[in-house]
Amino acid sequence: MNIVLLGAPGAGKGTQAAKLVEEFGTPHISTGDILRAAVKNQTELGKKAKSYMDAGDLVPDSLIIDLMNERFQEPDAQVGFILDGFPRTTAQAVALDDMLARLERPLDGALLVDVESEVIVKRLTARRCCKDCGYIGSDADASCPKCGGEMYQRDDDNEATVRNRLDVYEKSTSPLIDYYKGKGLLKAVDGDRPVDEVYADVKVALGL
Ligand code: AP5
Ligand code: ZN
């Protein structure tokens, strides 16, 4: 399985990716997770990316493209991949096409998880994530239902930053819907339904 997950921040890309990983074992490559780890470990990449992420703006394309070129060299990415949060601009999508052509690994599809903005603002301001296993939950979870770990709120999940992330999505990322439509690769699911119903549609859309 070689797929791209598209959709606004908070549409449920990470949630659906976790279900695909659990069922199919395909590597989940999330640029957001890679960047947050880099910020936490205070690497050079993390130091450069932090201010953009805190503001809800995009990290410059050149940093992201270098990061993904490296990530595709790792052995697990040879098995397949679920790309989550990449590409996010047309320049990144063109770079991805080049990377995949070099690797001779064509995309099977680009799956859009579609959810409208006001639902997203509610979801993201309530989102909490597990410090230990990365489980994505909400403020209804006192501790992680998977491992008992402590739940925390991402720095960019406050309302003002969420609204900026939605604007950035509209302006810079939503043109990728037409980009993949033009290549005959776009598939879409309604993401504003219970997680398991969305997942059932995801599998149908991807022919799994
Ligand atoms: P990133 O980490 O990619 O954030 P994002 O795209 O904003 O996406 P999210 O992780 O917020 O949302 P999601 O769609 O995965 O939703 P989730 O499943 O968690 O990026 C963060 C930052 O890094 C960016 O702002 C940017 O600065 C930088 N960055 C990353 N990649 C970059 C790139 N390629 N180029 C440049 N910069 C980049 O779900 C959200 C919530 O909703 C959860 O609480 C969940 O439990 C709940 N939920 C999920 N599904 C449902 C459902 N069906 N019903 C009800 N609730 C649900
Ligand atoms: Zn956990």
mmCIF file of C-alpha atoms and ligand atoms in Angstrom:
data_model
loop_
_atom_site.group_PDB
_atom_site.id
_atom_site.type_symbol
_atom_site.label_atom_id
_atom_site.label_comp_id
_atom_site.label_asym_id
_atom_site.label_seq_id
_atom_site.Cartn_x
_atom_site.Cartn_y
_atom_site.Cartn_z
ATOM 1 C CA MET A 1 0.000 0.000 0.000
ATOM 2 C CA ASN A 2 1.507 3.363 -1.087
ATOM 3 C CA ILE A 3 -0.927 6.120 -0.177
ATOM 4 C CA VAL A 4 -1.206 9.795 0.703
ATOM 5 C CA LEU A 5 -3.735 10.971 3.300
ATOM 6 C CA LEU A 6 -5.163 14.395 2.522
ATOM 7 C CA GLY A 7 -7.429 16.535 4.661
ATOM 8 C CA ALA A 8 -7.552 19.569 6.905
ATOM 9 C CA PRO A 9 -5.796 19.571 10.275
ATOM 10 C CA GLY A 10 -7.938 17.504 12.622
ATOM 11 C CA ALA A 11 -9.865 15.738 9.859
ATOM 12 C CA GLY A 12 -8.773 12.415 11.370
ATOM 13 C CA LYS A 13 -5.783 11.485 9.187
ATOM 14 C CA GLY A 14 -3.712 10.267 12.154
ATOM 15 C CA THR A 15 -6.673 8.390 13.627
ATOM 16 C CA GLN A 16 -7.402 6.551 10.360
ATOM 17 C CA ALA A 17 -3.676 5.932 9.745
ATOM 18 C CA ALA A 18 -3.391 4.254 13.173
ATOM 19 C CA LYS A 19 -6.222 1.879 12.224
ATOM 20 C CA LEU A 20 -4.600 1.040 8.875
ATOM 21 C CA VAL A 21 -1.271 0.374 10.638
ATOM 22 C CA GLU A 22 -2.980 -1.882 13.167
ATOM 23 C CA GLU A 23 -4.732 -3.934 10.489
ATOM 24 C CA PHE A 24 -2.181 -3.947 7.665
ATOM 25 C CA GLY A 25 1.156 -3.085 9.325
ATOM 26 C CA THR A 26 2.016 -0.528 6.634
ATOM 27 C CA PRO A 27 4.543 2.077 7.866
ATOM 28 C CA HIS A 28 2.914 5.370 8.865
ATOM 29 C CA ILE A 29 5.059 8.353 7.882
ATOM 30 C CA SER A 30 3.799 11.546 9.513
ATOM 31 C CA THR A 31 5.843 14.691 8.916
ATOM 32 C CA GLY A 32 4.091 16.280 11.925
ATOM 33 C CA ASP A 33 5.258 13.421 14.216
ATOM 34 C CA ILE A 34 8.805 13.578 12.799
ATOM 35 C CA LEU A 35 8.924 17.353 13.319
ATOM 36 C CA ARG A 36 7.516 17.167 16.878
ATOM 37 C CA ALA A 37 10.185 14.565 17.773
ATOM 38 C CA ALA A 38 12.844 16.861 16.265
ATOM 39 C CA VAL A 39 11.575 19.798 18.348
ATOM 40 C CA LYS A 40 11.542 17.682 21.513
ATOM 41 C CA ASN A 41 15.096 16.433 20.879
ATOM 42 C CA GLN A 42 16.247 19.955 19.959
ATOM 43 C CA THR A 43 17.880 18.822 16.704
ATOM 44 C CA GLU A 44 18.897 21.354 14.048
ATOM 45 C CA LEU A 45 15.691 20.564 12.134
ATOM 46 C CA GLY A 46 13.634 20.968 15.306
ATOM 47 C CA LYS A 47 15.177 24.360 16.083
ATOM 48 C CA LYS A 48 14.391 25.595 12.566
ATOM 49 C CA ALA A 49 10.839 24.177 12.529
ATOM 50 C CA LYS A 50 9.589 25.166 15.994
ATOM 51 C CA SER A 51 8.485 28.754 15.388
ATOM 52 C CA TYR A 52 6.538 27.818 12.233
ATOM 53 C CA MET A 53 4.776 24.969 14.014
ATOM 54 C CA ASP A 54 3.898 27.048 17.073
ATOM 55 C CA ALA A 55 2.289 29.653 14.802
ATOM 56 C CA GLY A 56 0.441 27.007 12.750
ATOM 57 C CA ASP A 57 2.361 27.977 9.607
ATOM 58 C CA LEU A 58 4.037 25.564 7.224
ATOM 59 C CA VAL A 59 7.686 24.659 7.696
ATOM 60 C CA PRO A 60 9.626 25.655 4.515
ATOM 61 C CA ASP A 61 9.368 23.184 1.630
ATOM 62 C CA SER A 62 13.143 22.691 1.363
ATOM 63 C CA LEU A 63 13.389 21.359 4.954
ATOM 64 C CA ILE A 64 10.434 19.033 4.469
ATOM 65 C CA ILE A 65 11.642 17.698 1.121
ATOM 66 C CA ASP A 66 15.117 16.936 2.583
ATOM 67 C CA LEU A 67 13.476 15.234 5.554
ATOM 68 C CA MET A 68 11.305 13.043 3.296
ATOM 69 C CA ASN A 69 14.178 12.173 0.965
ATOM 70 C CA GLU A 70 15.979 10.799 4.038
ATOM 71 C CA ARG A 71 12.903 9.065 5.424
ATOM 72 C CA PHE A 72 12.317 7.183 2.165
ATOM 73 C CA GLN A 73 15.835 5.690 2.458
ATOM 74 C CA GLU A 74 14.902 3.823 5.646
ATOM 75 C CA PRO A 75 14.236 0.085 5.240
ATOM 76 C CA ASP A 76 10.625 0.105 6.444
ATOM 77 C CA ALA A 77 9.633 2.589 3.728
ATOM 78 C CA GLN A 78 10.551 -0.038 1.137
ATOM 79 C CA VAL A 79 7.550 -2.121 2.285
ATOM 80 C CA GLY A 80 4.950 0.572 1.645
ATOM 81 C CA PHE A 81 3.827 3.805 3.243
ATOM 82 C CA ILE A 82 0.913 5.822 4.525
ATOM 83 C CA LEU A 83 1.941 9.464 4.108
ATOM 84 C CA ASP A 84 0.192 11.698 6.644
ATOM 85 C CA GLY A 85 0.745 15.461 6.490
ATOM 86 C CA PHE A 86 2.935 15.278 3.381
ATOM 87 C CA PRO A 87 2.687 16.627 0.737
ATOM 88 C CA ARG A 88 1.156 19.933 1.872
ATOM 89 C CA THR A 89 2.040 22.246 -1.028
ATOM 90 C CA THR A 90 2.181 21.790 -4.782
ATOM 91 C CA ALA A 91 5.999 22.024 -4.622
ATOM 92 C CA GLN A 92 6.027 19.137 -2.120
ATOM 93 C CA ALA A 93 3.667 17.087 -4.314
ATOM 94 C CA VAL A 94 5.924 17.575 -7.337
ATOM 95 C CA ALA A 95 8.958 16.607 -5.212
ATOM 96 C CA LEU A 96 7.105 13.506 -4.015
ATOM 97 C CA ASP A 97 6.380 12.504 -7.617
ATOM 98 C CA ASP A 98 10.124 12.762 -8.340
ATOM 99 C CA MET A 99 11.070 10.738 -5.247
ATOM 100 C CA LEU A 100 8.582 7.984 -6.092
ATOM 101 C CA ALA A 101 9.652 7.882 -9.736
ATOM 102 C CA ARG A 102 13.271 7.384 -8.596
ATOM 103 C CA LEU A 103 12.167 4.632 -6.211
ATOM 104 C CA GLU A 104 9.873 3.125 -8.889
ATOM 105 C CA ARG A 105 7.048 3.147 -6.351
ATOM 106 C CA PRO A 106 3.911 4.719 -7.831
ATOM 107 C CA LEU A 107 1.139 5.978 -5.563
ATOM 108 C CA ASP A 108 -1.962 3.767 -5.264
ATOM 109 C CA GLY A 109 -4.137 6.692 -4.234
ATOM 110 C CA ALA A 110 -4.609 9.975 -2.398
ATOM 111 C CA LEU A 111 -7.378 9.691 0.159
ATOM 112 C CA LEU A 112 -9.189 12.853 1.250
ATOM 113 C CA VAL A 113 -10.777 12.739 4.721
ATOM 114 C CA ASP A 114 -13.350 15.482 4.413
ATOM 115 C CA VAL A 115 -14.608 17.415 7.473
ATOM 116 C CA GLU A 116 -15.907 20.984 7.706
ATOM 117 C CA SER A 117 -14.075 23.700 9.638
ATOM 118 C CA GLU A 118 -16.270 24.267 12.696
ATOM 119 C CA VAL A 119 -16.271 20.543 13.522
ATOM 120 C CA ILE A 120 -12.497 20.668 13.293
ATOM 121 C CA VAL A 121 -12.118 23.605 15.682
ATOM 122 C CA LYS A 122 -14.124 21.655 18.297
ATOM 123 C CA ARG A 123 -12.155 18.453 17.721
ATOM 124 C CA LEU A 124 -8.706 20.002 17.863
ATOM 125 C CA THR A 125 -9.235 22.177 20.921
ATOM 126 C CA ALA A 126 -10.440 18.991 22.697
ATOM 127 C CA ARG A 127 -7.663 16.712 21.362
ATOM 128 C CA ARG A 128 -5.244 15.111 23.811
ATOM 129 C CA CYS A 129 -2.401 12.736 22.849
ATOM 130 C CA CYS A 130 -0.556 10.073 24.872
ATOM 131 C CA LYS A 131 3.007 11.012 25.893
ATOM 132 C CA ASP A 132 4.079 7.363 25.839
ATOM 133 C CA CYS A 133 2.423 5.590 22.894
ATOM 134 C CA GLY A 134 1.127 8.476 20.733
ATOM 135 C CA TYR A 135 -2.528 7.412 21.049
ATOM 136 C CA ILE A 136 -4.828 10.196 19.804
ATOM 137 C CA GLY A 137 -7.793 10.868 22.079
ATOM 138 C CA SER A 138 -9.696 13.745 23.596
ATOM 139 C CA ASP A 139 -10.179 15.657 26.838
ATOM 140 C CA ALA A 140 -12.634 12.916 27.832
ATOM 141 C CA ASP A 141 -9.611 10.595 28.391
ATOM 142 C CA ALA A 142 -8.171 11.134 31.886
ATOM 143 C CA SER A 143 -5.296 8.802 30.958
ATOM 144 C CA CYS A 144 -4.378 6.834 27.837
ATOM 145 C CA PRO A 145 -6.953 4.073 27.241
ATOM 146 C CA LYS A 146 -4.267 2.010 25.480
ATOM 147 C CA CYS A 147 -1.282 2.154 27.851
ATOM 148 C CA GLY A 148 -2.347 4.219 30.874
ATOM 149 C CA GLY A 149 0.145 6.950 29.934
ATOM 150 C CA GLU A 150 -0.270 10.662 30.588
ATOM 151 C CA MET A 151 -2.296 12.644 28.033
ATOM 152 C CA TYR A 152 -1.097 16.093 26.884
ATOM 153 C CA GLN A 153 -2.385 18.892 24.642
ATOM 154 C CA ARG A 154 -0.303 19.839 21.581
ATOM 155 C CA ASP A 155 1.062 23.413 21.649
ATOM 156 C CA ASP A 156 -0.709 24.163 18.342
ATOM 157 C CA ASP A 157 -4.160 22.934 19.451
ATOM 158 C CA ASN A 158 -5.364 26.283 20.850
ATOM 159 C CA GLU A 159 -8.223 27.978 18.976
ATOM 160 C CA ALA A 160 -6.246 30.876 17.412
ATOM 161 C CA THR A 161 -3.542 28.563 16.047
ATOM 162 C CA VAL A 162 -6.119 26.030 14.851
ATOM 163 C CA ARG A 163 -7.892 28.770 12.855
ATOM 164 C CA ASN A 164 -4.597 29.810 11.274
ATOM 165 C CA ARG A 165 -3.838 26.157 10.405
ATOM 166 C CA LEU A 166 -7.241 25.953 8.688
ATOM 167 C CA ASP A 167 -6.482 29.114 6.652
ATOM 168 C CA VAL A 168 -3.081 27.743 5.682
ATOM 169 C CA TYR A 169 -4.735 24.477 4.651
ATOM 170 C CA GLU A 170 -7.249 26.285 2.421
ATOM 171 C CA LYS A 171 -4.598 28.397 0.769
ATOM 172 C CA SER A 172 -1.640 26.046 0.405
ATOM 173 C CA THR A 173 -2.832 22.444 0.743
ATOM 174 C CA SER A 174 -6.379 22.235 -0.639
ATOM 175 C CA PRO A 175 -5.102 22.765 -4.242
ATOM 176 C CA LEU A 176 -3.662 19.240 -3.926
ATOM 177 C CA ILE A 177 -7.209 17.873 -4.159
ATOM 178 C CA ASP A 178 -7.321 18.972 -7.798
ATOM 179 C CA TYR A 179 -3.698 17.945 -8.301
ATOM 180 C CA TYR A 180 -4.497 14.319 -7.428
ATOM 181 C CA LYS A 181 -7.898 14.433 -9.118
ATOM 182 C CA GLY A 182 -6.088 15.352 -12.324
ATOM 183 C CA LYS A 183 -3.908 12.265 -11.957
ATOM 184 C CA GLY A 184 -6.956 10.039 -11.395
ATOM 185 C CA LEU A 185 -5.708 9.177 -7.881
ATOM 186 C CA LEU A 186 -8.181 11.036 -5.646
ATOM 187 C CA LYS A 187 -10.549 9.109 -3.385
ATOM 188 C CA ALA A 188 -12.680 10.786 -0.737
ATOM 189 C CA VAL A 189 -14.556 9.810 2.419
ATOM 190 C CA ASP A 190 -16.891 11.811 4.669
ATOM 191 C CA GLY A 191 -14.851 12.127 7.883
ATOM 192 C CA ASP A 192 -17.628 13.595 10.011
ATOM 193 C CA ARG A 193 -18.989 10.284 11.274
ATOM 194 C CA PRO A 194 -17.935 7.812 13.975
ATOM 195 C CA VAL A 195 -14.319 6.650 13.571
ATOM 196 C CA ASP A 196 -15.195 3.033 12.695
ATOM 197 C CA GLU A 197 -17.714 4.085 10.032
ATOM 198 C CA VAL A 198 -15.136 6.369 8.464
ATOM 199 C CA TYR A 199 -12.621 3.513 8.569
ATOM 200 C CA ALA A 200 -15.022 1.137 6.797
ATOM 201 C CA ASP A 201 -15.353 3.711 3.987
ATOM 202 C CA VAL A 202 -11.585 4.233 3.905
ATOM 203 C CA LYS A 203 -11.075 0.537 3.192
ATOM 204 C CA VAL A 204 -13.718 0.524 0.463
ATOM 205 C CA ALA A 205 -12.229 3.669 -1.113
ATOM 206 C CA LEU A 206 -8.758 2.105 -1.108
ATOM 207 C CA GLY A 207 -10.029 -1.257 -2.361
ATOM 208 C CA LEU A 208 -8.759 -3.065 0.788
HETATM 209 P P1 AP5 B 1 0.506 17.761 11.610
HETATM 210 O O1 AP5 B 1 0.946 17.044 12.809
HETATM 211 O O2 AP5 B 1 0.541 17.090 10.294
HETATM 212 O O3 AP5 B 1 -0.919 18.359 11.929
HETATM 213 P P2 AP5 B 1 -2.238 18.524 11.049
HETATM 214 O O4 AP5 B 1 -2.242 18.314 9.585
HETATM 215 O O5 AP5 B 1 -2.620 19.876 11.488
HETATM 216 O O6 AP5 B 1 -3.067 17.340 11.422
HETATM 217 P P3 AP5 B 1 -3.464 16.846 12.810
HETATM 218 O O7 AP5 B 1 -2.465 15.888 13.349
HETATM 219 O O8 AP5 B 1 -3.760 18.060 13.666
HETATM 220 O O9 AP5 B 1 -4.860 16.162 12.496
HETATM 221 P P4 AP5 B 1 -5.313 14.741 11.970
HETATM 222 O O10 AP5 B 1 -6.027 14.920 10.668
HETATM 223 O O11 AP5 B 1 -4.205 13.732 12.027
HETATM 224 O O12 AP5 B 1 -6.421 14.429 13.060
HETATM 225 P P5 AP5 B 1 -6.449 13.380 14.275
HETATM 226 O O13 AP5 B 1 -6.564 11.978 13.755
HETATM 227 O O14 AP5 B 1 -5.350 13.686 15.244
HETATM 228 O O15 AP5 B 1 1.348 19.124 11.431
HETATM 229 C C1 AP5 B 1 1.642 19.976 12.514
HETATM 230 C C2 AP5 B 1 2.524 21.127 12.038
HETATM 231 O O16 AP5 B 1 3.771 20.611 11.533
HETATM 232 C C3 AP5 B 1 1.950 21.958 10.869
HETATM 233 O O17 AP5 B 1 1.094 22.982 11.325
HETATM 234 C C4 AP5 B 1 3.247 22.491 10.229
HETATM 235 O O18 AP5 B 1 3.774 23.564 10.956
HETATM 236 C C5 AP5 B 1 4.205 21.328 10.378
HETATM 237 N N1 AP5 B 1 4.182 20.411 9.212
HETATM 238 C C6 AP5 B 1 3.850 19.087 9.231
HETATM 239 N N2 AP5 B 1 3.968 18.558 7.998
HETATM 240 C C7 AP5 B 1 4.390 19.576 7.178
HETATM 241 C C8 AP5 B 1 4.659 19.657 5.785
HETATM 242 N N3 AP5 B 1 4.524 18.582 4.985
HETATM 243 N N4 AP5 B 1 5.031 20.855 5.286
HETATM 244 C C9 AP5 B 1 5.178 21.943 6.078
HETATM 245 N N5 AP5 B 1 4.926 21.931 7.407
HETATM 246 C C10 AP5 B 1 4.535 20.752 7.954
HETATM 247 O O19 AP5 B 1 -7.863 13.769 14.925
HETATM 248 C C11 AP5 B 1 -8.093 15.029 15.524
HETATM 249 C C12 AP5 B 1 -9.030 14.885 16.741
HETATM 250 O O20 AP5 B 1 -10.310 14.465 16.287
HETATM 251 C C13 AP5 B 1 -8.586 13.835 17.773
HETATM 252 O O21 AP5 B 1 -8.906 14.256 19.059
HETATM 253 C C14 AP5 B 1 -9.388 12.583 17.386
HETATM 254 O O22 AP5 B 1 -9.610 11.728 18.494
HETATM 255 C C15 AP5 B 1 -10.681 13.207 16.855
HETATM 256 N N6 AP5 B 1 -11.305 12.415 15.787
HETATM 257 C C16 AP5 B 1 -10.689 11.790 14.753
HETATM 258 N N7 AP5 B 1 -11.593 11.189 13.941
HETATM 259 C C17 AP5 B 1 -12.815 11.458 14.493
HETATM 260 C C18 AP5 B 1 -14.173 11.114 14.126
HETATM 261 N N8 AP5 B 1 -14.440 10.369 13.019
HETATM 262 N N9 AP5 B 1 -15.173 11.565 14.904
HETATM 263 C C19 AP5 B 1 -14.924 12.314 16.014
HETATM 264 N N10 AP5 B 1 -13.669 12.661 16.416
HETATM 265 C C20 AP5 B 1 -12.630 12.233 15.673
HETATM 266 ZN ZN ZN B 2 -0.641 5.507 25.497
#
